[in-house]
Every structure is written in structure tokens, then in C-alpha cells.
Coordinates of C-alpha atoms and ligand atoms in Angstrom, one line a residue:
M1 CA 57.9 97.1 146.6
H2 CA 60.5 97.7 143.8
T3 CA 59.7 100.6 141.3
I4 CA 59.6 100.0 137.7
N5 CA 61.5 101.9 135.7
T6 CA 58.6 103.2 133.1
H7 CA 61.5 104.9 131.3
S8 CA 63.0 103.7 127.9
L9 CA 65.8 101.8 128.9
H10 CA 67.7 102.6 125.6
S11 CA 68.3 106.7 125.1
S12 CA 66.7 108.3 122.7
W13 CA 70.1 109.5 121.5
I14 CA 70.5 106.0 120.6
S15 CA 67.7 105.5 118.9
G16 CA 68.3 109.0 116.6
A17 CA 71.9 107.2 115.9
V18 CA 70.4 104.3 114.5
A19 CA 67.7 106.2 112.5
K20 CA 70.8 108.1 111.0
I21 CA 72.9 105.4 110.2
E22 CA 69.7 104.2 108.6
A23 CA 68.6 107.3 107.0
D24 CA 72.5 106.8 105.2
Y25 CA 72.0 103.5 103.9
L26 CA 69.1 104.6 102.5
R27 CA 70.6 107.3 100.3
S28 CA 73.3 104.9 99.4
A29 CA 73.3 102.9 96.1
D30 CA 74.3 99.1 95.7
T31 CA 78.1 98.9 94.1
H32 CA 79.0 97.6 90.5
L33 CA 79.5 94.5 89.7
I34 CA 81.6 95.1 86.4
P35 CA 82.7 92.2 84.1
L36 CA 86.4 91.2 82.7
K37 CA 86.5 88.4 79.4
L38 CA 89.8 87.8 78.8
P39 CA 90.9 85.8 75.1
L40 CA 92.8 83.4 76.8
F41 CA 90.4 82.9 79.0
P42 CA 87.4 82.5 76.2
D43 CA 85.3 79.6 78.8
I44 CA 85.7 81.9 82.4
D45 CA 84.2 85.0 83.0
F46 CA 85.7 87.3 85.7
Y47 CA 83.8 89.9 88.1
F48 CA 85.0 92.2 89.8
K49 CA 82.2 93.7 93.0
D50 CA 83.5 97.7 92.7
E51 CA 83.6 99.0 96.6
S52 CA 85.9 101.2 95.9
T53 CA 82.4 103.6 95.2
H54 CA 81.0 103.7 98.9
P55 CA 80.8 107.1 100.1
S56 CA 84.1 106.1 102.7
G57 CA 85.5 104.9 99.7
S58 CA 86.1 100.9 99.9
L59 CA 84.3 97.7 101.4
K60 CA 84.9 98.5 105.0
H61 CA 82.1 101.4 104.9
R62 CA 79.9 98.1 105.1
L63 CA 81.7 97.3 108.4
A64 CA 81.5 100.4 109.8
R65 CA 78.0 100.9 109.2
S66 CA 77.4 97.1 111.1
L67 CA 79.6 97.6 113.7
F68 CA 78.4 100.8 114.8
L69 CA 74.6 99.5 114.7
Y70 CA 76.1 96.6 116.6
A71 CA 78.0 98.9 118.9
L72 CA 74.6 101.0 119.3
C73 CA 72.1 98.0 119.9
N74 CA 73.8 96.6 122.2
G75 CA 73.9 99.5 124.4
W76 CA 77.9 100.1 124.1
I77 CA 77.7 103.6 122.8
Q78 CA 75.9 106.7 124.0
E79 CA 76.0 110.4 123.5
G80 CA 79.4 111.7 123.5
T81 CA 81.2 108.4 123.5
T82 CA 84.6 108.7 122.2
I83 CA 85.4 105.7 119.7
V84 CA 89.0 104.7 119.1
E85 CA 89.9 101.7 116.5
A86 CA 92.8 99.5 115.8
S87 CA 93.3 100.2 111.9
S88 CA 95.3 100.2 109.1
G89 CA 93.3 102.6 107.5
S90 CA 90.9 102.0 105.3
T91 CA 88.1 100.6 108.3
A92 CA 89.2 103.9 110.5
V93 CA 89.0 106.3 107.6
S94 CA 84.9 104.7 107.0
E95 CA 84.5 104.8 111.1
A96 CA 85.7 108.0 111.4
Y97 CA 82.9 109.0 109.0
F98 CA 80.1 107.6 110.5
A99 CA 81.7 109.0 113.8
R100 CA 81.0 112.6 112.4
L101 CA 77.3 111.6 111.0
L102 CA 77.0 110.9 114.7
G103 CA 79.0 113.7 116.1
L104 CA 81.3 111.4 118.1
P105 CA 84.9 111.9 118.6
F106 CA 87.1 109.4 117.1
F107 CA 90.2 108.1 117.4
A108 CA 92.4 105.7 114.8
V109 CA 95.4 103.6 115.6
M110 CA 97.7 102.4 113.0
P111 CA 100.8 101.6 111.6
K112 CA 102.9 104.3 111.2
S113 CA 103.1 103.1 107.6
T114 CA 99.8 103.9 107.0
S115 CA 99.3 106.2 103.2
Q116 CA 99.4 109.7 103.6
D117 CA 95.8 109.6 101.8
K118 CA 94.3 107.8 104.2
I119 CA 95.2 109.8 107.4
Q120 CA 94.3 113.1 105.4
A121 CA 90.7 111.5 104.4
I122 CA 90.2 110.1 108.4
E123 CA 91.4 114.0 109.5
F124 CA 88.6 115.1 107.0
Y125 CA 86.1 113.6 108.6
F126 CA 87.0 114.9 112.2
G127 CA 88.7 112.1 112.6
K128 CA 92.6 111.9 115.3
C129 CA 95.4 109.4 114.2
H130 CA 97.8 107.9 116.3
F131 CA 100.3 106.3 115.2
V132 CA 102.4 103.0 116.5
N133 CA 105.8 101.9 115.4
H134 CA 105.0 97.8 115.2
P135 CA 101.8 96.8 113.5
A136 CA 101.2 93.9 116.5
D137 CA 100.8 96.9 119.2
V138 CA 97.8 98.5 117.7
Y139 CA 95.4 96.6 119.9
E140 CA 97.2 97.2 123.2
V141 CA 97.0 101.0 122.6
S142 CA 93.6 101.3 120.9
R143 CA 92.2 99.4 124.3
K144 CA 94.8 101.6 126.9
L145 CA 93.3 104.5 124.4
A146 CA 89.3 103.9 125.0
A147 CA 89.6 103.3 129.0
A148 CA 92.0 106.6 128.8
S149 CA 89.3 108.5 127.6
D150 CA 86.1 106.1 128.9
G151 CA 85.9 105.4 125.4
H152 CA 84.4 102.4 123.1
F153 CA 86.9 100.2 121.5
M154 CA 85.5 99.2 118.3
D155 CA 87.8 96.6 118.0
Q156 CA 86.9 95.3 114.3
F157 CA 88.9 92.2 114.2
T158 CA 87.3 90.6 117.0
Y159 CA 83.8 91.7 116.0
A160 CA 83.9 91.8 112.2
E161 CA 82.4 88.2 111.5
R162 CA 79.9 88.5 114.0
A163 CA 78.2 92.3 113.1
T164 CA 77.4 91.8 109.9
D165 CA 74.2 90.4 108.9
W166 CA 75.2 86.8 107.1
R167 CA 71.7 85.6 105.6
G168 CA 71.1 88.4 103.7
N169 CA 70.0 92.2 104.7
N170 CA 72.1 92.8 101.2
N171 CA 75.4 92.3 102.7
I172 CA 78.2 91.6 100.1
A173 CA 77.5 88.6 98.8
E174 CA 73.7 88.4 98.5
S175 CA 73.7 91.9 96.2
I176 CA 76.7 89.7 94.5
F177 CA 74.4 86.9 93.8
R178 CA 72.1 89.1 92.7
Q179 CA 73.7 90.5 90.2
M180 CA 74.8 87.5 89.0
Q181 CA 71.3 86.0 88.7
R182 CA 71.6 87.0 84.6
E183 CA 74.8 86.0 83.6
V184 CA 76.0 83.1 81.8
H185 CA 77.3 81.3 84.9
P186 CA 74.8 82.7 87.2
V187 CA 76.7 80.7 90.3
P188 CA 79.9 82.1 90.7
A189 CA 82.6 78.6 90.6
W190 CA 85.2 80.7 93.2
I191 CA 84.8 84.1 95.0
V192 CA 88.0 85.1 96.0
T193 CA 89.0 87.6 98.6
G194 CA 91.9 88.7 100.5
A195 CA 91.7 88.6 104.9
G196 CA 92.2 91.5 107.0
T197 CA 89.7 91.2 109.3
G198 CA 88.1 87.9 108.1
G199 CA 84.7 89.7 108.0
T200 CA 84.2 89.3 104.3
S201 CA 85.2 86.0 104.0
A202 CA 83.2 85.1 106.8
T203 CA 79.9 86.6 104.8
L204 CA 80.6 85.0 101.7
G205 CA 81.2 81.7 103.3
R206 CA 78.2 81.6 105.6
F207 CA 75.9 82.9 103.2
V208 CA 77.1 80.4 100.4
R209 CA 76.6 77.5 102.5
Y210 CA 73.0 79.0 103.9
E211 CA 72.0 79.3 100.7
R212 CA 73.5 75.9 99.6
Y213 CA 75.4 77.3 96.6
E214 CA 78.3 75.7 94.5
S215 CA 80.4 78.3 94.6
R216 CA 83.8 77.9 96.7
I217 CA 85.6 80.5 98.9
C218 CA 89.3 81.4 98.1
V219 CA 91.6 84.1 100.5
V220 CA 94.4 85.4 99.0
D221 CA 97.2 86.2 101.8
P222 CA 99.8 88.9 100.9
E223 CA 103.9 87.9 102.8
N224 CA 104.5 88.1 106.3
S225 CA 100.6 87.3 107.1
V226 CA 99.9 84.5 109.0
F227 CA 96.4 83.4 107.9
Y228 CA 97.4 81.3 104.8
E229 CA 100.2 79.0 108.0
Y230 CA 96.6 79.7 110.2
W231 CA 94.6 77.7 107.5
K232 CA 96.7 75.0 106.6
N233 CA 97.6 73.7 110.5
N234 CA 95.2 75.4 112.7
D235 CA 97.6 77.0 114.9
V236 CA 96.1 80.4 116.8
S237 CA 100.0 81.0 118.4
L238 CA 101.2 82.2 115.3
C239 CA 103.0 85.4 115.0
S240 CA 104.8 87.6 112.1
E241 CA 107.4 89.6 113.1
H242 CA 107.1 92.2 110.3
G243 CA 103.8 93.9 108.8
S244 CA 101.8 92.7 105.6
R245 CA 103.2 95.9 102.4
I246 CA 99.4 95.3 101.2
E247 CA 97.1 97.6 103.2
G248 CA 94.1 96.1 104.4
I249 CA 94.4 92.5 104.0
G250 CA 97.6 89.9 106.1
R251 CA 97.7 90.4 110.1
P252 CA 100.5 89.4 112.0
R253 CA 98.9 87.5 114.5
V254 CA 95.5 85.0 113.8
E255 CA 92.5 87.6 114.5
P256 CA 89.4 86.2 115.6
S257 CA 87.4 86.8 112.9
F258 CA 88.8 85.1 110.2
I259 CA 87.1 81.9 110.5
R260 CA 89.5 78.6 109.0
T261 CA 86.3 76.7 108.5
I262 CA 84.8 78.9 105.9
V263 CA 87.4 78.9 103.6
D264 CA 87.9 76.4 100.8
H265 CA 90.9 77.2 99.4
M266 CA 93.7 79.9 100.0
I267 CA 96.5 81.6 97.7
R268 CA 99.8 82.6 98.8
V269 CA 100.7 85.7 96.6
P270 CA 104.4 87.0 96.4
D271 CA 104.0 90.8 97.7
A272 CA 105.4 91.8 93.7
G273 CA 102.1 89.5 92.0
S274 CA 99.7 92.3 93.9
F275 CA 101.6 95.3 92.7
A276 CA 102.1 93.9 89.1
A277 CA 98.4 92.5 89.2
M278 CA 97.1 96.1 90.1
H279 CA 99.1 97.6 87.2
I280 CA 97.2 95.6 85.1
L281 CA 93.7 95.3 86.4
S282 CA 94.1 99.1 86.6
K283 CA 94.8 99.0 82.6
L284 CA 92.1 96.4 82.2
L285 CA 89.7 97.8 83.7
H286 CA 90.5 101.8 83.0
R287 CA 90.4 102.7 86.7
K288 CA 93.0 102.9 89.4
V289 CA 92.5 100.0 92.2
G290 CA 94.1 99.3 95.1
G291 CA 97.1 96.6 95.9
S292 CA 94.6 94.4 97.9
T293 CA 92.3 94.0 94.2
G294 CA 95.9 93.4 92.9
T295 CA 96.0 90.4 95.0
N296 CA 92.4 89.4 94.2
F297 CA 93.1 89.4 90.8
W298 CA 96.5 87.2 91.1
G299 CA 94.7 84.9 92.9
A300 CA 91.4 84.9 90.3
L301 CA 94.3 84.2 87.6
Q302 CA 95.7 81.4 89.3
L303 CA 92.6 79.8 89.7
A304 CA 91.4 80.6 86.1
E305 CA 94.3 78.6 84.9
N306 CA 93.4 75.7 87.3
M307 CA 89.8 75.9 85.5
K308 CA 91.1 76.1 81.9
S309 CA 93.7 73.0 82.5
L310 CA 90.9 71.1 83.5
G311 CA 88.8 72.0 80.7
Q312 CA 86.0 73.8 83.0
S313 CA 83.8 76.8 82.5
G314 CA 82.5 79.1 85.1
S315 CA 82.9 82.4 86.3
I316 CA 84.6 83.9 88.6
V317 CA 84.1 86.9 91.0
T318 CA 86.1 88.9 93.2
L319 CA 86.1 92.4 94.9
I320 CA 87.7 96.2 93.8
C321 CA 88.4 96.5 97.7
D322 CA 89.6 100.6 97.4
S323 CA 90.6 102.7 94.6
G324 CA 94.4 103.3 93.8
E325 CA 94.0 106.8 94.5
R326 CA 95.0 106.4 98.1
Y327 CA 98.1 104.6 96.8
Q328 CA 99.1 107.1 94.7
D329 CA 102.6 107.8 96.4
T330 CA 103.1 104.2 97.7
Y331 CA 102.2 101.4 95.3
Y332 CA 101.9 103.4 92.3
N333 CA 105.6 105.3 92.6
D334 CA 108.0 103.6 91.0
S335 CA 110.9 105.8 93.6
W336 CA 108.8 103.6 96.3
L337 CA 108.7 100.3 94.8
E338 CA 112.5 100.7 94.3
E339 CA 113.1 101.9 98.2
K340 CA 110.9 98.7 99.0
G341 CA 113.4 96.1 96.8
L342 CA 110.4 95.4 94.6
L343 CA 110.6 97.0 91.2
A344 CA 112.9 94.6 89.8
S345 CA 110.4 91.9 90.7
V346 CA 107.1 93.7 89.4
G347 CA 108.6 94.3 86.6
R348 CA 108.8 90.4 86.1
E349 CA 105.3 89.7 87.3
M350 CA 104.4 92.1 84.8
T351 CA 105.5 90.5 81.8
D352 CA 104.1 87.2 82.9
L353 CA 100.9 88.7 83.6
S354 CA 100.7 91.1 80.7
V355 CA 101.3 87.7 78.1
L356 CA 98.0 86.0 81.0
T357 CA 95.6 88.7 80.3
G358 CA 96.6 90.1 77.1
S359 CA 97.2 93.5 78.0
P360 CA 100.0 96.0 77.1
G361 CA 102.3 96.4 80.0
K362 CA 103.4 98.8 82.0
T363 CA 104.8 102.5 80.4
V364 CA 107.0 103.8 81.8
Ligands
PLP401 C1 89.7 95.5 105.3 C2 90.7 95.1 103.9 C3 90.1 94.4 103.1 C4 90.0 92.8 103.7 O1 88.4 92.9 104.4 P1 88.5 92.0 105.4 O2 86.1 92.1 105.7 O3 88.7 93.3 106.9 O4 89.3 90.7 105.9 C5 90.8 94.3 101.5 N1 91.0 95.2 101.4 C6 91.1 96.7 101.6 C7 91.5 97.8 101.0 C8 90.3 96.5 102.7 O5 90.6 97.9 104.1

């Protein structure tokens, strides 16, 4: 005769952990959708979903919450499980936040170029940082570290697209469309996002199709990323020698979470353009934004110019992925730009963008 286990298969620790994350969610507010009007584009309304205001400082707060819930409900995390993640920084900060909430040890495996501010944030949440020389090594090192500690490799680049509830549950797409309801053009002509994991573009694209909105999804891609080429030619074997200089976006390999058939259009953005747009947007919004937000704005402006030339009106929604505070020593530091050989080209891009946006140039 078989004995029937009358105890619940899932531990009370797991149910307590899920409850803690749900309580954290209940304490959180939605992020703002900030409008921007530019004099040269009277028929186009720009909007920025400000993801920098999450408790852990970036859009990765949403992802980390989803990844923890997914892993908990799959039974992959138990009391005391060491969590390991491969990250260019932001995800590690957000996961360290949730690991601390649940009392779990956390290791971040990151490229050595990761900004000091993010490292400090991870350590603030009791996370430990492990650095690799080549960005493409983060996966293997994470896997080994997890195996050695009998821990769990969270693997955002694989699970980002499936851990998020894409039909709703106040995901980023649902929130944007709800906040747009009373606007002149409530259904955006374009939604612009970068891709790191590809999770955000996947959620936006699926939601738009599920709700049968006419909005199109544009992914902006920085230098040294393979996503653009992959989107064009569907070659999954692509590899890039160097890592992206725009933290959070652009990958040296095709990530499993990047769903290319969801993306309607892609724009390649030069790094100097991203940094210039970051500076200009920070002036226009009177708040410092991160590098990938600059990439978003550069792409949004290109789409706006195209709409204008076709005589179209409408709205363009994009994201403030994180705040510029994280990049004071790098993107906002002229010696850093000079060291990377970018100072002159950023200056030229800023002159062009100043004309386009009617904003004063950088004052140094
Ligand atoms: C992760 C990240 C992105 C891109 O988001 P994904 O959903 O991973 O594609 C953009 N900007 C920053 C700062 C990020 O950390």
C-alpha cells in the first residue's frame, strides 16, 4: 500500500516567501508616465514611463519580483538557497533587494566594467559581487558558482520572457495603456525600448497583440550588440567580441529571452548618440537619466522625424530605465568619455540634438 503524504508538498517557508513578495508589491506605487512636448514636433506627444522610481532603482525591479515568484512557485528556491545571477548590474541590484527580503544569500556575476554605484547598491542589500573579464563569461561562471554552492542560478536571460505575466497583472504594458487613457493619442503609434534580456520588449509586444492595439514595438540597439543583426537575419549563432557600453542593453550573444518576431522595427543607435540624448533628455526633464534611456530617446526622435515627414500625428511612449545617479563617474564624467574616445562625437551629436529638441546644449 502506498503511503499518502498528508503534508503539503510545498513548505511553509515558500508560502511565507511568496507572501512577503506580495506584501512588498502592495506597498509599492505604480511608476509615473511623464509627458514631453517638443516645439519642432507639434503633432507628436512623447511619454516616458519612469522606471527609475522603483525601490531598487530600475525597471529590473519588476523582473526580479517575477523571477523570484516564478522560481519559488516552481520549487527551485527553498529556505537558505543561495541565489546566483549573471547581470550587467541592474538585475543584480533588484535581485539582491528581494534576496535580502527573503533572507537568502546572493551572488552577482558581473563584467568588471560595472558601475561602482551599482556594486555599492548590491552590497548595500548584502549581496556579493563576482567579476569576470569578458562579458560573455558571466553565464558559465554563474552556473559553476551555483553548482558549487548547491544554489540556484536565476538566469534572467533565459527566464525573463516567461516569468512575467504578459496578459496583464499590471505589467509594464498594461500600466502604460491605462495611464494613456485620457491622452490626445491614447494608443501610442510606437513604443520604444532597449533590449537586455528582451523581457520588456516581449511583454510589450505580446500585450499589444493580445489586446489588439495598433501600437508598434521598436527596439533600439547599441554598438557591439548582436540583437539588430539577429532581428534582420535570424542567425542565432551571432557573437560579438566586445560588450555593450550602454549598461543594461545590447548583448554579445543572442539571448533566449529576446523574441525577434515580436519586434516590429529596430534602430541601431551609435553610443555617442545614446550619451548625447541622455544629456539632452536630462535637461528637458530636469532629472538625470541613465544611458539606456538616452538610447530610447534617440530612437524615439528618429521615429518622430519619420512620422513628421509623413505628416502623421500620434504619441510615442518610451522608458526611463534607470536614473543617471548610477553613472556620475562614467557617462556623466567628461574624462570617462574622453578616455573612451567619445567626447568629441558626443559633443557633435549634442549639437544636432539641441537643434532637434530646441534645448540648450551641454554647459561645461
Ligand atoms: C535590463 C535593462 C534594460 C532592458 O530591459 P530588458 O527587459 O532586460 O530587455 C534597459 N535599461 C537598463 C538600465 C536595464 O537594466
